């Protein structure tokens, strides 16, 4: 097969999660104003403090300008008044168990390979499923409760643990942080909440699965994860959406708080609909993710495999406040067709002897544009801070792009910073070598790409790593030029 | 086994092969010699199916079928192996993993069961012993950071594991010291047999001291200008390729 055929092949690839579930929605009218904010808050029976916080965020958002300065990302301006800010599957009554969940919804998650049913809970993963803006089911809840672990929808946490919400919401990502974080703070409808008590090691992977279904809706979920001193949790999130011609906005906020010696491992496999080969449709994935290593010796590890979305804009970051705290960022970002990704991390060293590691692998195919943008900041008091960054790019074909923007701001002379970067092209040579040994072209591409991403993939929990490997193969099938 | 008739090929529009005729029977070892730029490596690449080489005339029959019509992986699955002049590095892909994947791809094509990791390890370790290779190379990435000699030995190791019917060695001897050459030759000889054939592309005759060929062909200007027995290689060593000018060499 010639290179051109192969590229064409890639552009014909199917997005397997592109179906729509027919289910009745309870929707707010399109558009955004204070009434909508109040409506969302009321629908969710929120306490006064939360409504106030939302309104403050909304008023602040009005004063902000949508950022247009990303040099490597371009898209038509978003009409924020045409978006529906609240959409929930009907009927919206309190669900007591999974049996009461609309069977159509359960089938949807089954189709996506997310088993929620009791009998299928053999895998050691607790799942919180978020459909459009509402959390529909959480598995393993009772078992976790025995250990004092709170895991479930954000709304539920607001009702049952308002004091935790009030204490931590916005403590890592304030609503003033950026345009999309402010928007999210005003209109977020649900998300996941997780609390690990002191000294508890969470015995299973906690997982949230996000699904956008309804048309013209934005998804604005909020995730808050608190790990008390000496605790450990591994948290996974996955996401898909139907194929639609319009672009849909996904503006989430994730906040992590790790107290003394706590360790949070946060893994994402992002597979939102990327749009078709001409760049029509797809999700705008504008997400703010940040973790605070608040306590001494705490550690936050971000691992992400980003294969979906028309545009990805996210920088999972770590504020290394506690002495001896550790921040890690492992990322694989794939852009094919006309996808654009501008992703990376910020490591902010505040405490003494803080340490950060950044491993970023960007893969570009088709006309994809892949940008790594990362900042390492070492503040005055951060004696003995250490950072290691490695950014590798892999190009497939000659119409794609890879860009690397590392920013360094070091204000302490005892800091040690290392940065390595490389760009390589998936060679005809590598491919021919594999094929000459009897491997099919698909297997060869998958092997080469997985080899390239190995350092990141091995950070993923087992179940996820397998899924991610398959996804990488699928996303790049036949995309060698 | 292999029958090449009037083979013409171009690279980037430039005519490199200008009518090659060659027949290699089962059980035979043939050496292709010739000056730089004579088309030796092009011939090897065309037979293995590398992209970028256009066959403009002639044909190559392998076990009676049209070899040039097959995709590279299908040639490999039918027993054609190319030892690369410049073995390719594949970062992050374990050497043992790669070879087992290749072996299983061939076995699958033949309708045989796949070899599991434990059996494979046993198999490969015995072959490595023969080639006096350090077993640490198994867990390293394919060819990454290998020395020149290690890369060449790794090619021969793959050949021994995959047991091809037709092995094409593209300057496998170049850059090897005499000890390494002897070891590589030991590997090549280990695979000699009545139902296999080997085509050795080489610039120097010294490999032929250790792997004694049945036939020697001299390639010049894209054509075979002389063929003979083992003695032809020795004669060339004395006289050089220069005297071939006028008989087709450029």
Short mmCIF file of N, CA, C and O in Angstrom, two decimals, chain A residues 287-374:
data_model
loop_
_atom_site.label_atom_id
_atom_site.label_comp_id
_atom_site.label_asym_id
_atom_site.label_seq_id
_atom_site.Cartn_x
_atom_site.Cartn_y
_atom_site.Cartn_z
N UNK A 287 -9.87 22.08 29.42
CA UNK A 287 -9.97 21.54 30.76
C UNK A 287 -8.87 22.11 31.67
O UNK A 287 -7.74 22.27 31.25
N UNK A 288 -9.24 22.40 32.89
CA UNK A 288 -8.25 22.86 33.87
C UNK A 288 -8.09 21.78 34.93
O UNK A 288 -9.04 21.43 35.62
N UNK A 289 -6.89 21.25 35.03
CA UNK A 289 -6.63 20.20 36.00
C UNK A 289 -5.42 20.61 36.83
O UNK A 289 -4.38 20.94 36.26
N UNK A 290 -5.58 20.57 38.12
CA UNK A 290 -4.45 20.97 38.94
C UNK A 290 -4.48 20.23 40.27
O UNK A 290 -5.56 19.95 40.79
N UNK A 291 -3.32 19.92 40.75
CA UNK A 291 -3.25 19.25 42.04
C UNK A 291 -2.35 20.04 42.97
O UNK A 291 -1.38 20.67 42.53
N UNK A 292 -2.70 20.02 44.23
CA UNK A 292 -1.86 20.70 45.21
C UNK A 292 -1.24 19.67 46.14
O UNK A 292 -1.96 18.94 46.83
N UNK A 293 0.07 19.59 46.12
CA UNK A 293 0.76 18.77 47.10
C UNK A 293 0.91 19.65 48.34
O UNK A 293 1.92 20.35 48.50
N UNK A 294 -0.11 19.64 49.16
CA UNK A 294 -0.17 20.59 50.27
C UNK A 294 0.71 20.16 51.43
O UNK A 294 1.28 21.00 52.13
N UNK A 295 0.82 18.85 51.63
CA UNK A 295 1.55 18.38 52.80
C UNK A 295 2.96 17.93 52.48
O UNK A 295 3.32 17.67 51.33
N UNK A 296 3.77 17.83 53.52
CA UNK A 296 5.14 17.37 53.39
C UNK A 296 5.16 15.93 52.83
O UNK A 296 4.38 15.08 53.26
N UNK A 297 6.02 15.70 51.87
CA UNK A 297 6.19 14.34 51.34
C UNK A 297 5.00 13.84 50.52
O UNK A 297 4.92 12.66 50.22
N UNK A 298 4.10 14.72 50.13
CA UNK A 298 2.94 14.26 49.34
C UNK A 298 3.36 14.10 47.88
O UNK A 298 4.41 14.60 47.45
N UNK A 299 2.50 13.42 47.12
CA UNK A 299 2.89 13.12 45.75
C UNK A 299 1.64 13.05 44.86
O UNK A 299 0.66 12.41 45.21
N UNK A 300 1.70 13.71 43.73
CA UNK A 300 0.61 13.64 42.75
C UNK A 300 1.18 13.24 41.40
O UNK A 300 2.15 13.83 40.92
N UNK A 301 0.60 12.19 40.81
CA UNK A 301 1.05 11.73 39.50
C UNK A 301 -0.10 11.84 38.50
O UNK A 301 -1.14 11.23 38.70
N UNK A 302 0.08 12.60 37.47
CA UNK A 302 -0.89 12.67 36.37
C UNK A 302 -0.41 11.76 35.24
O UNK A 302 0.75 11.86 34.83
N UNK A 303 -1.28 10.92 34.74
CA UNK A 303 -0.96 10.17 33.53
C UNK A 303 -2.11 10.37 32.57
O UNK A 303 -3.26 10.18 32.94
N UNK A 304 -1.82 10.77 31.36
CA UNK A 304 -2.92 10.97 30.42
C UNK A 304 -2.60 10.37 29.06
O UNK A 304 -1.47 10.42 28.60
N UNK A 305 -3.64 9.78 28.46
CA UNK A 305 -3.54 9.33 27.07
C UNK A 305 -4.66 10.05 26.34
O UNK A 305 -5.83 9.82 26.59
N UNK A 306 -4.28 11.00 25.50
CA UNK A 306 -5.26 11.86 24.85
C UNK A 306 -5.33 11.49 23.38
O UNK A 306 -4.41 11.77 22.63
N UNK A 307 -6.42 10.82 23.00
CA UNK A 307 -6.51 10.46 21.58
C UNK A 307 -7.69 11.14 20.89
O UNK A 307 -7.76 11.16 19.68
N UNK A 308 -8.64 11.66 21.67
CA UNK A 308 -9.85 12.21 21.07
C UNK A 308 -9.85 13.72 21.02
O UNK A 308 -8.81 14.36 21.16
N UNK A 309 -11.06 14.28 20.82
CA UNK A 309 -11.32 15.72 20.78
C UNK A 309 -10.79 16.39 19.50
O UNK A 309 -9.76 16.02 18.97
N UNK A 310 -11.57 17.39 19.03
CA UNK A 310 -11.11 18.19 17.91
C UNK A 310 -9.97 19.08 18.39
O UNK A 310 -8.95 19.22 17.72
N UNK A 311 -10.17 19.68 19.56
CA UNK A 311 -9.13 20.52 20.16
C UNK A 311 -8.96 20.12 21.62
O UNK A 311 -9.94 19.99 22.34
N UNK A 312 -7.75 19.89 22.01
CA UNK A 312 -7.48 19.62 23.42
C UNK A 312 -6.60 20.73 23.96
O UNK A 312 -5.61 21.10 23.34
N UNK A 313 -7.00 21.24 25.07
CA UNK A 313 -6.28 22.35 25.71
C UNK A 313 -6.25 22.03 27.19
O UNK A 313 -7.25 22.18 27.88
N UNK A 314 -5.20 21.46 27.66
CA UNK A 314 -5.15 21.13 29.07
C UNK A 314 -3.73 20.95 29.58
O UNK A 314 -2.86 20.49 28.86
N UNK A 315 -3.54 21.35 30.80
CA UNK A 315 -2.21 21.33 31.42
C UNK A 315 -2.32 20.82 32.85
O UNK A 315 -2.32 21.61 33.79
N UNK A 316 -2.47 19.53 33.03
CA UNK A 316 -2.56 19.00 34.39
C UNK A 316 -1.29 19.38 35.16
O UNK A 316 -0.19 19.07 34.72
N UNK A 317 -1.47 20.09 36.24
CA UNK A 317 -0.33 20.73 36.89
C UNK A 317 -0.21 20.34 38.35
O UNK A 317 -1.14 19.78 38.93
N UNK A 318 0.93 20.66 38.94
CA UNK A 318 1.15 20.36 40.35
C UNK A 318 1.71 21.59 41.05
O UNK A 318 2.68 22.19 40.57
N UNK A 319 1.10 21.92 42.16
CA UNK A 319 1.66 22.95 43.04
C UNK A 319 2.39 22.20 44.15
O UNK A 319 1.76 21.54 44.98
N UNK A 320 3.70 22.29 44.14
CA UNK A 320 4.48 21.51 45.10
C UNK A 320 4.79 22.39 46.30
O UNK A 320 5.86 22.99 46.41
N UNK A 321 3.80 22.44 47.20
CA UNK A 321 3.88 23.35 48.33
C UNK A 321 4.62 22.71 49.51
O UNK A 321 5.48 23.32 50.13
N UNK A 322 4.25 21.46 49.81
CA UNK A 322 4.86 20.78 50.94
C UNK A 322 6.32 20.46 50.65
O UNK A 322 6.70 20.17 49.51
N UNK A 323 7.17 20.53 51.68
CA UNK A 323 8.56 20.14 51.50
C UNK A 323 8.60 18.67 51.05
O UNK A 323 7.75 17.87 51.44
N UNK A 324 9.61 18.32 50.26
CA UNK A 324 9.81 16.94 49.80
C UNK A 324 8.63 16.40 48.97
O UNK A 324 8.50 15.18 48.82
N UNK A 325 7.78 17.25 48.49
CA UNK A 325 6.65 16.71 47.70
C UNK A 325 7.11 16.45 46.26
O UNK A 325 8.12 16.98 45.80
N UNK A 326 6.33 15.60 45.57
CA UNK A 326 6.71 15.12 44.25
C UNK A 326 5.55 15.30 43.26
O UNK A 326 4.42 14.91 43.57
N UNK A 327 5.83 15.87 42.12
CA UNK A 327 4.82 16.00 41.07
C UNK A 327 5.29 15.26 39.83
O UNK A 327 6.47 15.33 39.47
N UNK A 328 4.36 14.52 39.19
CA UNK A 328 4.74 13.78 37.99
C UNK A 328 3.70 13.97 36.90
O UNK A 328 2.50 14.05 37.19
N UNK A 329 4.16 14.03 35.67
CA UNK A 329 3.25 14.20 34.54
C UNK A 329 3.73 13.28 33.42
O UNK A 329 4.84 13.42 32.93
N UNK A 330 2.89 12.32 33.07
CA UNK A 330 3.21 11.40 31.98
C UNK A 330 2.11 11.55 30.94
O UNK A 330 0.94 11.36 31.25
N UNK A 331 2.47 11.87 29.72
CA UNK A 331 1.42 12.17 28.75
C UNK A 331 1.71 11.59 27.37
O UNK A 331 2.83 11.62 26.89
N UNK A 332 0.65 11.03 26.78
CA UNK A 332 0.68 10.67 25.37
C UNK A 332 -0.44 11.45 24.71
O UNK A 332 -1.58 11.37 25.16
N UNK A 333 -0.15 12.24 23.71
CA UNK A 333 -1.21 12.96 23.00
C UNK A 333 -1.10 12.62 21.52
O UNK A 333 -0.03 12.69 20.93
N UNK A 334 -2.24 12.20 20.96
CA UNK A 334 -2.27 11.82 19.54
C UNK A 334 -3.15 12.81 18.80
O UNK A 334 -4.26 13.10 19.23
N UNK A 335 -2.65 13.36 17.69
CA UNK A 335 -3.52 14.16 16.84
C UNK A 335 -3.46 13.59 15.43
O UNK A 335 -2.38 13.46 14.86
N UNK A 336 -4.63 13.24 14.91
CA UNK A 336 -4.71 12.74 13.53
C UNK A 336 -5.70 13.65 12.79
O UNK A 336 -6.28 14.56 13.38
N UNK A 337 -5.92 13.36 11.49
CA UNK A 337 -6.84 14.20 10.71
C UNK A 337 -6.56 15.67 10.95
O UNK A 337 -5.47 16.12 10.76
N UNK A 338 -7.58 16.41 11.44
CA UNK A 338 -7.35 17.83 11.70
C UNK A 338 -7.39 18.17 13.17
O UNK A 338 -7.68 19.29 13.58
N UNK A 339 -7.13 17.19 13.99
CA UNK A 339 -7.14 17.42 15.43
C UNK A 339 -6.01 18.37 15.84
O UNK A 339 -4.94 18.37 15.24
N UNK A 340 -6.27 19.12 16.90
CA UNK A 340 -5.24 19.99 17.45
C UNK A 340 -5.13 19.72 18.95
O UNK A 340 -6.14 19.58 19.63
N UNK A 341 -3.94 19.65 19.43
CA UNK A 341 -3.75 19.48 20.87
C UNK A 341 -2.68 20.45 21.34
O UNK A 341 -1.63 20.59 20.71
N UNK A 342 -2.99 21.16 22.40
CA UNK A 342 -2.01 22.02 23.05
C UNK A 342 -2.04 21.59 24.49
O UNK A 342 -2.97 21.90 25.23
N UNK A 343 -1.08 20.79 24.87
CA UNK A 343 -1.16 20.20 26.20
C UNK A 343 0.23 20.09 26.82
O UNK A 343 1.24 20.16 26.12
N UNK A 344 0.25 19.99 28.11
CA UNK A 344 1.51 19.95 28.83
C UNK A 344 1.22 20.06 30.31
O UNK A 344 0.17 19.62 30.76
N UNK A 345 2.11 20.69 31.03
CA UNK A 345 1.91 20.75 32.47
C UNK A 345 2.60 21.97 33.05
O UNK A 345 3.41 22.62 32.38
N UNK A 346 2.26 22.28 34.28
CA UNK A 346 3.01 23.29 35.03
C UNK A 346 3.44 22.65 36.33
O UNK A 346 2.63 22.05 37.02
N UNK A 347 4.70 22.78 36.62
CA UNK A 347 5.20 22.29 37.91
C UNK A 347 5.68 23.51 38.68
O UNK A 347 6.63 24.20 38.25
N UNK A 348 5.04 23.78 39.79
CA UNK A 348 5.40 24.96 40.57
C UNK A 348 6.05 24.52 41.87
O UNK A 348 5.38 23.95 42.75
N UNK A 349 7.34 24.74 41.95
CA UNK A 349 8.10 24.31 43.14
C UNK A 349 8.09 25.42 44.18
O UNK A 349 8.63 26.50 43.93
N UNK A 350 7.47 25.12 45.31
CA UNK A 350 7.42 26.11 46.39
C UNK A 350 8.21 25.60 47.60
O UNK A 350 9.03 26.30 48.18
N UNK A 351 7.95 24.33 47.97
CA UNK A 351 8.59 23.75 49.15
C UNK A 351 10.03 23.34 48.87
O UNK A 351 10.47 23.27 47.72
N UNK A 352 10.73 23.02 49.94
CA UNK A 352 12.13 22.61 49.81
C UNK A 352 12.22 21.17 49.30
O UNK A 352 11.37 20.34 49.61
N UNK A 353 13.29 20.90 48.55
CA UNK A 353 13.56 19.55 48.04
C UNK A 353 12.37 18.94 47.31
O UNK A 353 12.11 17.75 47.40
N UNK A 354 11.65 19.77 46.63
CA UNK A 354 10.53 19.26 45.83
C UNK A 354 11.08 18.74 44.51
O UNK A 354 12.11 19.21 44.03
N UNK A 355 10.35 17.78 43.93
CA UNK A 355 10.88 17.09 42.77
C UNK A 355 9.77 16.91 41.74
O UNK A 355 8.65 16.55 42.11
N UNK A 356 10.07 17.16 40.48
CA UNK A 356 9.04 16.92 39.46
C UNK A 356 9.63 16.22 38.24
O UNK A 356 10.81 16.40 37.91
N UNK A 357 8.80 15.42 37.61
CA UNK A 357 9.19 14.68 36.41
C UNK A 357 8.13 14.90 35.34
O UNK A 357 6.94 14.80 35.61
N UNK A 358 8.57 15.22 34.15
CA UNK A 358 7.64 15.43 33.04
C UNK A 358 8.09 14.54 31.87
O UNK A 358 9.22 14.66 31.40
N UNK A 359 7.21 13.64 31.45
CA UNK A 359 7.51 12.82 30.27
C UNK A 359 6.36 13.03 29.30
O UNK A 359 5.22 12.64 29.58
N UNK A 360 6.63 13.62 28.17
CA UNK A 360 5.55 13.91 27.23
C UNK A 360 5.86 13.29 25.87
O UNK A 360 6.95 13.44 25.34
N UNK A 361 4.88 12.57 25.33
CA UNK A 361 5.04 11.93 24.03
C UNK A 361 3.93 12.43 23.11
O UNK A 361 2.75 12.19 23.38
N UNK A 362 4.29 13.14 22.08
CA UNK A 362 3.30 13.65 21.14
C UNK A 362 3.38 12.89 19.82
O UNK A 362 4.47 12.66 19.32
N UNK A 363 2.24 12.48 19.31
CA UNK A 363 2.21 11.76 18.03
C UNK A 363 1.30 12.52 17.07
O UNK A 363 0.15 12.78 17.39
N UNK A 364 1.83 12.91 15.94
CA UNK A 364 1.02 13.63 14.96
C UNK A 364 0.91 12.84 13.68
O UNK A 364 1.91 12.34 13.18
N UNK A 365 -0.32 12.79 13.16
CA UNK A 365 -0.55 12.12 11.87
C UNK A 365 -1.51 12.99 11.07
O UNK A 365 -2.09 13.93 11.61
N UNK A 366 -1.72 12.64 9.80
CA UNK A 366 -2.65 13.40 8.97
C UNK A 366 -2.26 14.86 8.94
O UNK A 366 -1.12 15.21 8.68
N UNK A 367 -3.24 15.74 9.29
CA UNK A 367 -2.93 17.16 9.39
C UNK A 367 -2.97 17.61 10.84
O UNK A 367 -3.25 18.76 11.16
N UNK A 368 -2.76 16.67 11.73
CA UNK A 368 -2.82 16.98 13.16
C UNK A 368 -1.72 17.92 13.60
O UNK A 368 -0.61 17.91 13.06
N UNK A 369 -2.04 18.75 14.58
CA UNK A 369 -1.07 19.68 15.15
C UNK A 369 -0.93 19.37 16.63
O UNK A 369 -1.91 19.38 17.36
N UNK A 370 0.29 19.12 17.07
CA UNK A 370 0.51 18.67 18.43
C UNK A 370 1.52 19.59 19.11
O UNK A 370 2.64 19.73 18.64
N UNK A 371 1.09 20.22 20.16
CA UNK A 371 1.98 21.15 20.86
C UNK A 371 2.17 20.71 22.30
O UNK A 371 1.21 20.43 23.00
N UNK A 372 3.42 20.66 22.71
CA UNK A 372 3.70 20.50 24.14
C UNK A 372 4.03 21.88 24.69
O UNK A 372 4.87 22.59 24.15
N UNK A 373 3.33 22.26 25.77
CA UNK A 373 3.61 23.54 26.39
C UNK A 373 3.74 23.28 27.88
O UNK A 373 2.79 22.83 28.52
N UNK A 374 4.92 23.48 28.39
CA UNK A 374 5.10 23.14 29.80
C UNK A 374 5.90 24.20 30.52
O UNK A 374 6.80 24.82 29.95
#
